[in-house]
Amino acid sequence: MPPYRLGAGQRQLWTFPGGLHLPDEKALSNHAPLASAPLPRRLIIPLRQHIGAPAKPVVAVGDRVLKGQLIGEAQGRLSATIHASSSGTVIAIEERPVPHASGMSAPCILIETDDEDAWAELPPPLSARPDPEALRERIRWAGIVGLGGAAFPSSVKLTPAPGIRVRTLILNGAECEPYISCDDRLMRDRPERILQGARLLRDLLGVEACLIAVEDNKPEAILALRQALVTDGDAAGIEIIAIPTLYPSGGEKQLIRILTGQEVPSRGIPAQIGIVCQNIATVAAIADAAFDGKPLISRIVTLTGRGLGQPRNLEVPIGVPIRELIEQAGGLSPRLRRLLIGGPMMGFACDDLDIPVTKAVNCLLALTPDEAPDPGPALACIRCGACAEACPVSLLPQQLYWHARARDLDKVRDYNLFDCIECGCCAVVCPSHIPLVQYYRFAKNECLARDQEKRQAEHARQRHEAKEARLERLEQERKANLRKKKEGLADKAPPPPPGAPVVGALAPAAVAEDPKKAAIAAALKRAAEKKAALASQGLAPKNTENLAPAQQRQVEAAEVRRSELQAAEDAARPRE
């Protein structure tokens, strides 16, 4: 793909295949400065707002918590900490519906706010150029994840693997999906904070260039950033670049292609080619944590669409129910057709107004029938190829559709299903209105489930083999111990006299195999030797010898009775 220039003196840019020019509809919500959403009576804070394992609660029902206090401890490398968004009392820790395309539930901490909004003690600010490990630890403590939607823990992303040299840092301000304007307002209203975060990451990674990419349909944001860069000084290596407005330019791989002309390997990550991408809201949150000691307890959310009374952008505490935000945006229109979490291309339906805002929720979109007309039933694929022309990853959506529909999971892998970014371009241009992305999501989930089954089966096989090996080892040890014991008994036994017959019915081979039999044989041998010794003296062995104590007592009692009977007979006999 040949590069192109926007104008003389401007940075060389590249294009990516496919993509769509869509009506941006950002003017609905980006006209007013940022405002703060009021605190609700109750906060619902999910313990999992990131990829990886849910955080472990460190508070109990009835505890009073303060704003910014740690309430969930990260569990594992890809987990993130959770903090209270306001002060109040923990009233429950239970499963609640959370924002997810499947409508799933997850463990949440419910806090009844006390209207004091009292802060907990926060860590001291870091210096302008902090120690890299101290900054990573602060980011980890603050629970910062990617606020562009991926929710990947930032401390992990900012720790390159050994041997990887990061040369370019890209800050993503493209915000290419229609309607969403939260990043636009952040760049306009808080450009200094973004640049402070950019300098922190520039120094942390030691990059040669820090590129801040903004689509050219946001001239106010570009101007604000450039003015702040001049005012603040220290612009070394930092460049603000306006890129053409084309969906999905905000995709990580597409943005890297536009700015550098490089391709991220299939199923690879940007760090493999020396690049790290961060959303500009994430960068601002990192600066908040470093210089103010604030954990990530709020984010900017776009409330937009003609189905809302007052579209706007609000800074919302994490855990506020969607219902409360709708009231702050003037309520829902009677003409509402669809309510989405996220943008119109990659968002998912919101069917429960009591689900909370999480770190990954950037937009609440209420669409009227004019904005989201009913596409009608899906028709048969006519093989027009429009989907392939629109795909920004150069996939073959039509082939993926056929194989996903047939559940031929090996084939969908062959056609690089997991390179699909689910941008929705193929579904938008499909004249048959086939929900292609839904087929791809289904196929991905099936593949992941199959992989999980294979891993579990392999794990079970390894456990079975380990158990068999352990049992075999124990059997060998038992036999070795038995053999050693037999050898010890054989050493202790006196040698038989020359020509002595085999004792009893126990053959030497049998005696050698069983220590119990060997003991019996030894006893019989001793008895035979004693009998032979008495016979040599002309004596016969008495049957009352070698009696047990109980038997001896019985013999003595019999002797007493016999003596008594003899005395009675003598007394009764007539005297001569």
XYZ file of C-alpha atoms in Angstrom:
576
model
C 0.000 0.000 0.000
C 1.715 3.254 -1.069
C 2.170 6.044 1.476
C 0.593 9.436 0.999
C 1.195 12.915 2.406
C -1.387 15.302 3.770
C 0.617 18.339 2.829
C 4.072 19.845 2.625
C 6.093 19.408 5.774
C 3.684 16.952 7.308
C 4.578 13.503 8.491
C 4.326 10.709 5.978
C 1.283 8.555 6.566
C 0.093 5.253 5.178
C -3.346 3.829 4.546
C -4.881 0.513 5.454
C -7.164 -1.594 3.261
C -10.920 -1.239 3.517
C -12.555 1.000 6.082
C -15.638 3.178 5.864
C -16.466 6.869 5.860
C -19.360 7.142 8.302
C -21.373 10.144 9.534
C -19.580 10.934 12.787
C -22.578 12.404 14.695
C -20.175 13.712 17.351
C -21.698 17.179 17.391
C -24.620 15.762 19.351
C -22.528 15.439 22.509
C -19.230 17.327 22.163
C -20.578 20.868 22.375
C -20.488 21.234 26.185
C -17.471 21.043 28.524
C -17.045 18.102 30.793
C -19.214 17.915 33.889
C -19.311 15.554 36.840
C -22.178 13.142 37.388
C -23.774 13.426 40.838
C -23.236 10.617 43.295
C -25.989 8.011 43.365
C -27.457 6.563 46.544
C -25.912 3.218 45.736
C -22.760 2.168 43.859
C -22.422 -1.266 42.244
C -18.716 -1.917 41.736
C -17.854 -5.119 39.833
C -14.769 -6.992 40.994
C -13.873 -7.759 37.405
C -13.458 -4.720 35.162
C -10.545 -6.054 33.168
C -9.354 -9.163 31.441
C -7.978 -11.754 33.837
C -9.230 -13.029 37.155
C -11.699 -11.022 39.294
C -10.220 -9.057 42.152
C -10.522 -10.527 45.645
C -12.667 -8.419 48.023
C -10.751 -7.090 51.033
C -13.776 -5.559 52.757
C -16.802 -7.173 54.395
C -20.475 -6.334 54.597
C -20.961 -3.577 57.149
C -17.515 -2.019 56.695
C -17.277 1.720 56.156
C -15.086 2.622 53.199
C -13.606 5.873 51.995
C -13.251 7.254 48.501
C -10.166 5.784 46.851
C -9.838 2.971 49.400
C -8.752 -0.431 48.098
C -11.720 -2.814 48.180
C -10.574 -5.471 45.704
C -7.085 -6.964 45.505
C -5.697 -8.085 42.136
C -5.442 -11.853 41.664
C -2.829 -12.738 39.098
C -0.749 -10.924 36.518
C -3.654 -9.844 34.281
C -5.898 -8.772 37.121
C -6.339 -5.204 38.414
C -7.137 -3.645 41.766
C -10.550 -2.127 42.530
C -11.122 0.979 44.687
C -14.211 2.576 46.216
C -15.622 5.400 44.097
C -17.024 7.250 47.110
C -17.343 6.921 50.853
C -20.115 4.893 52.415
C -20.994 1.486 53.835
C -20.622 -1.903 52.178
C -24.139 -3.367 52.170
C -23.597 -6.488 50.054
C -21.050 -8.538 48.133
C -23.003 -10.568 45.616
C -23.548 -11.488 41.980
C -25.064 -8.715 39.870
C -25.598 -8.210 36.110
C -22.666 -6.336 34.557
C -22.098 -4.732 31.143
C -21.378 -7.615 28.789
C -22.706 -8.714 25.404
C -23.915 -12.007 26.930
C -25.778 -10.366 29.815
C -23.601 -12.230 32.306
C -23.453 -11.626 36.048
C -20.319 -11.166 38.144
C -19.426 -10.581 41.801
C -19.925 -6.943 42.828
C -19.463 -4.845 45.954
C -22.491 -2.677 46.756
C -21.786 0.550 48.628
C -24.459 2.782 50.098
C -22.996 6.261 49.793
C -23.073 8.725 52.708
C -22.944 11.986 50.691
C -19.677 12.939 52.443
C -17.506 11.747 49.531
C -14.606 11.571 52.005
C -11.217 10.592 50.603
C -8.989 7.915 52.030
C -5.321 8.684 52.615
C -3.631 8.707 49.224
C 0.017 7.992 48.397
C 2.339 10.986 47.938
C 2.905 12.351 44.425
C 5.775 11.046 42.352
C 8.416 13.269 40.849
C 8.241 14.517 37.273
C 10.681 11.772 36.264
C 9.996 8.920 38.689
C 11.876 5.694 38.971
C 10.435 3.336 36.303
C 9.643 0.568 38.762
C 8.012 3.026 41.176
C 5.811 4.325 38.355
C 4.816 0.810 37.276
C 3.987 -0.046 40.867
C 1.859 3.122 41.170
C -0.015 2.218 37.962
C -0.556 -1.302 39.277
C -1.803 0.008 42.624
C -4.180 2.455 40.926
C -5.862 -0.360 38.978
C -5.412 1.403 35.647
C -6.547 -0.534 32.574
C -6.940 0.447 28.936
C -9.858 2.883 28.793
C -10.320 2.546 25.052
C -12.418 -0.572 25.646
C -9.877 -3.392 25.889
C -9.474 -3.028 29.695
C -5.997 -4.609 29.542
C -3.947 -3.878 32.701
C -1.639 -0.970 31.814
C 1.191 -2.013 34.121
C 1.529 -5.249 32.121
C 1.409 -3.453 28.781
C 4.106 -1.038 29.930
C 6.450 -3.861 30.948
C 7.954 -5.210 27.726
C 9.174 -8.780 27.683
C 12.924 -9.339 28.041
C 14.729 -8.709 24.794
C 12.076 -6.361 23.368
C 13.133 -2.777 22.741
C 10.240 -0.312 22.464
C 11.135 2.565 20.180
C 7.766 4.215 19.504
C 4.914 5.144 21.821
C 1.576 5.851 20.126
C -1.191 7.628 22.027
C -4.564 6.856 20.484
C -6.854 9.890 20.251
C -8.475 8.798 16.990
C -11.857 7.885 18.531
C -13.073 6.851 15.103
C -16.428 5.281 15.986
C -19.453 7.546 15.344
C -21.263 9.315 18.198
C -18.514 8.759 20.820
C -16.827 11.985 21.930
C -15.468 11.332 25.443
C -11.842 11.388 24.253
C -12.539 14.482 22.155
C -13.782 16.369 25.223
C -10.860 15.094 27.332
C -8.348 16.385 24.775
C -10.109 19.736 24.613
C -10.587 20.211 28.368
C -7.512 18.546 29.870
C -4.721 18.553 27.288
C -2.073 19.325 29.924
C -2.866 16.167 31.867
C -2.578 14.076 28.715
C 0.813 15.545 27.917
C 1.998 14.989 31.490
C 1.075 11.340 31.118
C 2.748 11.191 27.706
C 6.028 12.428 29.164
C 5.831 9.886 31.985
C 5.430 7.014 29.512
C 8.028 8.453 27.147
C 10.597 8.414 29.946
C 9.379 5.093 31.350
C 9.819 3.241 28.055
C 12.761 5.298 26.806
C 11.195 5.630 23.360
C 12.612 7.595 20.485
C 9.221 9.011 19.429
C 5.869 9.636 21.111
C 3.114 10.096 18.508
C -0.304 11.429 19.543
C -2.767 10.582 16.756
C -6.043 12.507 16.437
C -8.534 12.262 13.564
C -8.832 15.459 11.581
C -12.535 15.828 12.403
C -11.461 17.038 15.870
C -9.652 20.324 15.073
C -10.371 21.785 18.523
C -8.701 18.841 20.238
C -5.662 19.033 17.951
C -5.328 22.752 18.613
C -5.673 22.326 22.388
C -2.972 19.667 22.480
C -0.570 21.659 20.331
C -1.048 24.804 22.407
C -0.487 22.854 25.611
C 2.630 21.269 24.157
C 4.063 24.695 23.394
C 3.020 26.145 26.749
C 4.299 23.299 28.893
C 7.638 22.939 27.122
C 9.527 19.627 27.162
C 8.167 18.544 23.782
C 11.166 16.334 23.096
C 10.105 13.437 20.940
C 6.381 14.241 21.248
C 4.484 14.865 18.024
C 0.762 15.531 17.548
C -0.440 14.140 14.238
C -3.775 14.683 12.505
C -4.825 11.597 10.593
C -7.621 11.221 8.022
C -11.065 10.426 9.361
C -11.791 6.857 8.373
C -13.359 4.094 10.397
C -11.666 2.047 12.030
C -8.531 4.208 12.245
C -8.723 3.905 16.034
C -7.996 0.196 15.873
C -4.553 -0.469 17.301
C -3.185 -2.297 14.280
C -4.761 0.137 11.828
C -3.347 3.139 13.695
C 0.131 1.640 13.716
C -0.194 1.054 9.979
C -1.254 4.648 9.373
C 1.545 6.193 11.437
C 4.471 3.892 10.720
C 3.574 1.745 7.725
C 4.423 -1.344 9.773
C 2.223 -4.405 10.126
C 1.664 -6.126 13.445
C 2.130 -9.909 12.954
C -0.970 -12.065 12.776
C -2.141 -12.783 16.339
C 0.875 -10.810 17.544
C 1.212 -7.662 19.642
C 2.695 -4.246 18.738
C 5.597 -4.724 21.146
C 6.950 -7.357 18.769
C 7.742 -4.570 16.298
C 8.901 -2.140 18.992
C 5.651 -0.188 19.450
C 3.341 0.359 22.430
C -0.134 1.922 22.064
C -2.133 3.588 24.820
C -5.457 5.368 24.779
C -5.206 9.052 25.707
C -7.710 8.602 28.566
C -5.475 5.880 29.980
C -2.507 8.223 29.809
C -4.430 10.935 31.680
C -5.393 8.387 34.367
C -1.718 7.450 34.746
C -0.838 11.115 35.299
C -3.630 11.378 37.901
C -2.209 8.378 39.751
C 1.394 9.614 39.569
C 0.903 13.271 40.485
C -2.296 13.214 42.567
C -2.114 9.708 43.990
C -5.634 8.986 42.711
C -6.643 5.458 41.748
C -8.898 4.871 38.751
C -12.330 5.413 40.275
C -14.044 7.410 37.521
C -14.047 7.815 33.762
C -15.610 10.039 31.109
C -18.724 8.578 29.485
C -20.508 9.900 26.378
C -24.298 9.985 26.730
C -25.592 10.505 23.222
C -28.085 9.636 20.540
C -31.363 11.277 19.621
C -33.100 8.931 22.006
C -31.735 10.965 24.961
C -33.061 14.342 26.051
C -29.683 16.035 26.680
C -26.695 14.341 25.045
C -23.453 15.250 26.806
C -20.205 13.964 28.332
C -19.968 13.307 32.057
C -17.187 12.203 34.362
C -18.851 9.264 36.070
C -17.790 7.411 39.238
C -17.257 3.714 38.557
C -20.287 1.777 39.735
C -23.045 4.296 38.923
C -26.117 2.467 37.529
C -26.995 3.226 33.906
C -30.458 4.307 35.029
C -28.957 7.227 36.974
C -26.963 8.394 33.951
C -30.032 8.364 31.728
C -31.759 10.676 34.190
C -28.750 13.017 34.064
C -29.023 13.066 30.265
C -32.679 14.110 30.200
C -34.238 10.650 30.119
C -35.112 8.355 27.243
C -37.266 9.402 24.322
C -40.543 7.540 23.678
C -39.184 6.986 20.170
C -36.228 4.946 21.444
C -35.488 1.901 19.304
C -32.144 0.663 20.618
C -30.056 1.374 23.705
C -26.409 0.430 23.298
C -23.352 0.340 25.528
C -20.547 1.513 23.257
C -20.758 2.904 19.764
C -23.078 1.928 16.915
C -20.441 -0.290 15.271
C -18.996 -2.285 18.168
C -21.476 -1.666 20.980
C -23.912 -4.203 22.424
C -27.518 -3.944 23.542
C -28.303 -2.756 27.056
C -31.387 -4.586 28.335
C -30.949 -3.880 32.042
C -30.805 -0.278 33.247
C -29.496 -1.331 36.668
C -26.122 -2.510 35.387
C -23.246 -0.240 36.468
C -20.664 1.809 34.615
C -17.292 0.052 34.581
C -13.819 1.094 33.482
C -14.544 -0.235 29.970
C -17.820 1.654 29.398
C -17.129 4.721 27.265
C -20.553 5.440 25.738
C -24.269 5.018 26.286
C -26.040 5.386 22.943
C -29.828 5.757 22.582
C -30.933 5.438 18.960
C -34.287 6.369 17.433
C -35.847 4.563 14.429
C -34.371 7.245 12.158
C -30.851 6.462 13.408
C -31.258 2.697 13.554
C -33.853 1.608 10.993
C -34.981 -1.972 11.052
C -32.762 -3.831 8.538
C -35.354 -6.542 8.055
C -34.646 -10.250 7.966
C -31.279 -11.481 6.772
C -31.289 -12.705 3.183
C -29.088 -15.203 1.409
C -25.495 -14.205 0.620
C -25.207 -13.098 -2.998
C -21.392 -13.308 -3.041
C -21.008 -9.662 -4.021
C -17.633 -9.333 -2.237
C -18.460 -5.959 -0.666
C -17.534 -7.319 2.760
C -14.034 -8.220 1.618
C -13.502 -4.746 0.142
C -14.525 -3.100 3.424
C -12.510 -5.358 5.726
C -9.592 -3.381 7.261
C -7.676 -6.594 8.063
C -7.779 -8.033 4.531
C -9.796 -11.061 5.595
C -12.397 -12.936 3.557
C -15.581 -12.312 5.562
C -17.733 -14.289 3.142
C -15.647 -17.458 3.592
C -15.554 -16.938 7.332
C -19.334 -16.631 7.333
C -19.871 -19.881 5.442
C -17.480 -21.878 7.606
C -18.724 -20.335 10.850
C -22.287 -21.126 9.851
C -21.270 -24.744 9.133
C -19.335 -24.879 12.428
C -16.222 -25.867 10.530
C -13.883 -24.456 13.151
C -10.697 -25.721 11.553
C -11.536 -23.817 8.390
C -12.326 -20.544 10.174
C -8.944 -20.777 11.843
C -7.335 -21.314 8.458
C -8.989 -18.084 7.310
C -7.460 -16.180 10.291
C -10.656 -15.663 12.221
C -8.782 -14.380 15.252
C -7.327 -11.498 13.256
C -10.882 -10.126 12.973
C -11.257 -6.995 15.140
C -15.078 -7.159 14.987
C -15.273 -3.608 13.658
C -18.546 -4.342 11.858
C -17.554 -2.851 8.466
C -18.511 -6.075 6.673
C -21.974 -6.188 8.252
C -22.662 -2.524 7.447
C -21.983 -2.932 3.723
C -23.689 -6.345 3.390
C -26.696 -5.892 1.050
C -28.277 -9.041 2.487
C -28.163 -7.629 6.036
C -26.405 -10.723 7.367
C -25.187 -10.180 10.958
C -21.682 -11.297 10.048
C -19.966 -10.178 13.244
C -22.326 -12.300 15.312
C -21.242 -15.358 13.322
C -17.593 -14.476 13.931
C -18.149 -14.002 17.672
C -19.946 -17.333 17.798
C -17.077 -19.057 15.972
C -14.482 -17.455 18.233
C -16.310 -18.574 21.345
C -16.642 -22.099 19.947
C -12.939 -22.217 19.124
C -12.001 -20.947 22.568
C -14.330 -23.475 24.196
C -12.817 -26.282 22.151
C -9.311 -25.137 23.069
C -10.321 -25.105 26.702
C -11.663 -28.654 26.420
C -8.416 -29.778 24.806
C -6.374 -28.176 27.562
C -8.517 -29.822 30.215
C -8.263 -33.204 28.471
C -4.489 -32.852 28.193
C -4.287 -31.848 31.836
C -6.392 -34.891 32.808
C -4.156 -37.177 30.707
C -1.024 -35.820 32.361
C -2.557 -36.265 35.796
C -3.546 -39.877 34.985
C -0.052 -40.682 33.722
C 1.492 -39.079 36.790
C -0.794 -41.136 39.034
C 0.121 -44.367 37.226
C 3.806 -43.549 37.540
C 3.408 -42.794 41.230
C 1.593 -46.091 41.899
C 4.245 -48.004 39.965
C 6.982 -46.300 41.969
C 5.254 -47.121 45.283
C 4.861 -50.782 44.222
C 8.537 -50.988 43.349
C 9.450 -49.433 46.693
C 7.176 -51.889 48.535
C 8.777 -54.849 46.812
C 12.246 -53.531 47.547
C 11.399 -53.091 51.244
C 9.939 -56.623 51.380
C 13.010 -58.083 49.772
C 15.235 -56.224 52.197
C 13.218 -57.474 55.172
C 13.416 -61.089 53.981
C 17.133 -60.806 53.606
C 17.359 -59.500 57.181
C 15.334 -62.426 58.555
C 17.410 -64.911 56.630
C 20.580 -63.478 58.123
C 19.197 -63.782 61.694
C 17.998 -67.448 61.369
C 20.537 -70.159 62.595
C 21.734 -72.509 59.942
C 19.864 -75.859 59.848
C 21.764 -78.991 61.012
C 23.305 -81.045 58.317
C 20.794 -83.449 56.834
C 17.837 -81.861 58.698
C 14.558 -82.465 56.995
C 12.405 -79.670 55.684
C 10.399 -78.235 58.568
C 6.680 -78.918 58.342
C 4.916 -78.361 55.100
C 6.685 -75.098 54.413
C 8.974 -75.437 51.479
C 12.120 -73.292 51.443
C 10.900 -71.428 48.402
C 7.634 -70.511 50.135
C 9.486 -69.493 53.295
C 11.757 -67.262 51.296
C 8.813 -65.364 49.831
C 6.858 -64.623 53.029
C 8.302 -63.359 56.366
C 5.265 -64.716 58.271
C 5.877 -68.195 56.928
C 9.539 -67.807 57.746
C 8.664 -67.010 61.398
C 6.394 -70.090 61.606
C 9.094 -72.249 60.131
C 11.598 -70.932 62.663
C 9.209 -71.737 65.564
C 8.597 -75.241 64.264
C 12.290 -75.690 63.895
C 12.918 -74.680 67.503
C 10.217 -77.102 68.721
C 11.713 -79.930 66.697
C 15.161 -79.234 68.078
C 13.810 -79.251 71.672
C 11.973 -82.535 71.046
C 15.102 -84.092 69.605
C 17.115 -82.963 72.672
C 14.618 -84.627 75.101
C 14.585 -87.802 73.034
C 18.377 -87.987 73.242
C 18.006 -87.987 77.111
C 15.364 -90.767 77.031
C 12.577 -88.383 78.047
C 9.281 -87.750 76.427
C 7.975 -84.205 76.251
C 5.107 -83.460 78.655
C 1.970 -82.103 77.163
C 1.739 -79.647 80.085
C 4.940 -77.907 79.233
C 5.091 -74.562 77.603
C 1.459 -73.783 78.501
C -0.026 -70.343 78.355
C -0.783 -68.734 81.752
C -4.544 -69.307 81.345
C -3.966 -72.955 80.471
C -1.600 -73.349 83.434
C -4.276 -71.951 85.783
C -6.820 -74.428 84.411
C -4.413 -77.348 85.032
C -3.759 -76.189 88.605
C -7.502 -75.869 89.306
C -8.035 -79.409 88.010
C -5.249 -80.688 90.324
C -6.959 -79.031 93.321
C -10.303 -80.596 92.463
C -8.638 -83.990 92.034
C -6.970 -83.678 95.474
C -10.289 -82.735 97.095
C -12.067 -85.732 95.545
C -9.271 -88.061 96.713
C -9.538 -86.680 100.251
C -13.328 -87.183 100.277
C -12.947 -90.794 99.120
C -10.352 -91.487 101.804
C -12.655 -90.048 104.454
C -15.629 -92.147 103.306
C -13.680 -95.394 103.154
C -14.429 -97.610 106.362
C -11.585 -97.906 108.679
C -10.146 -101.400 109.245
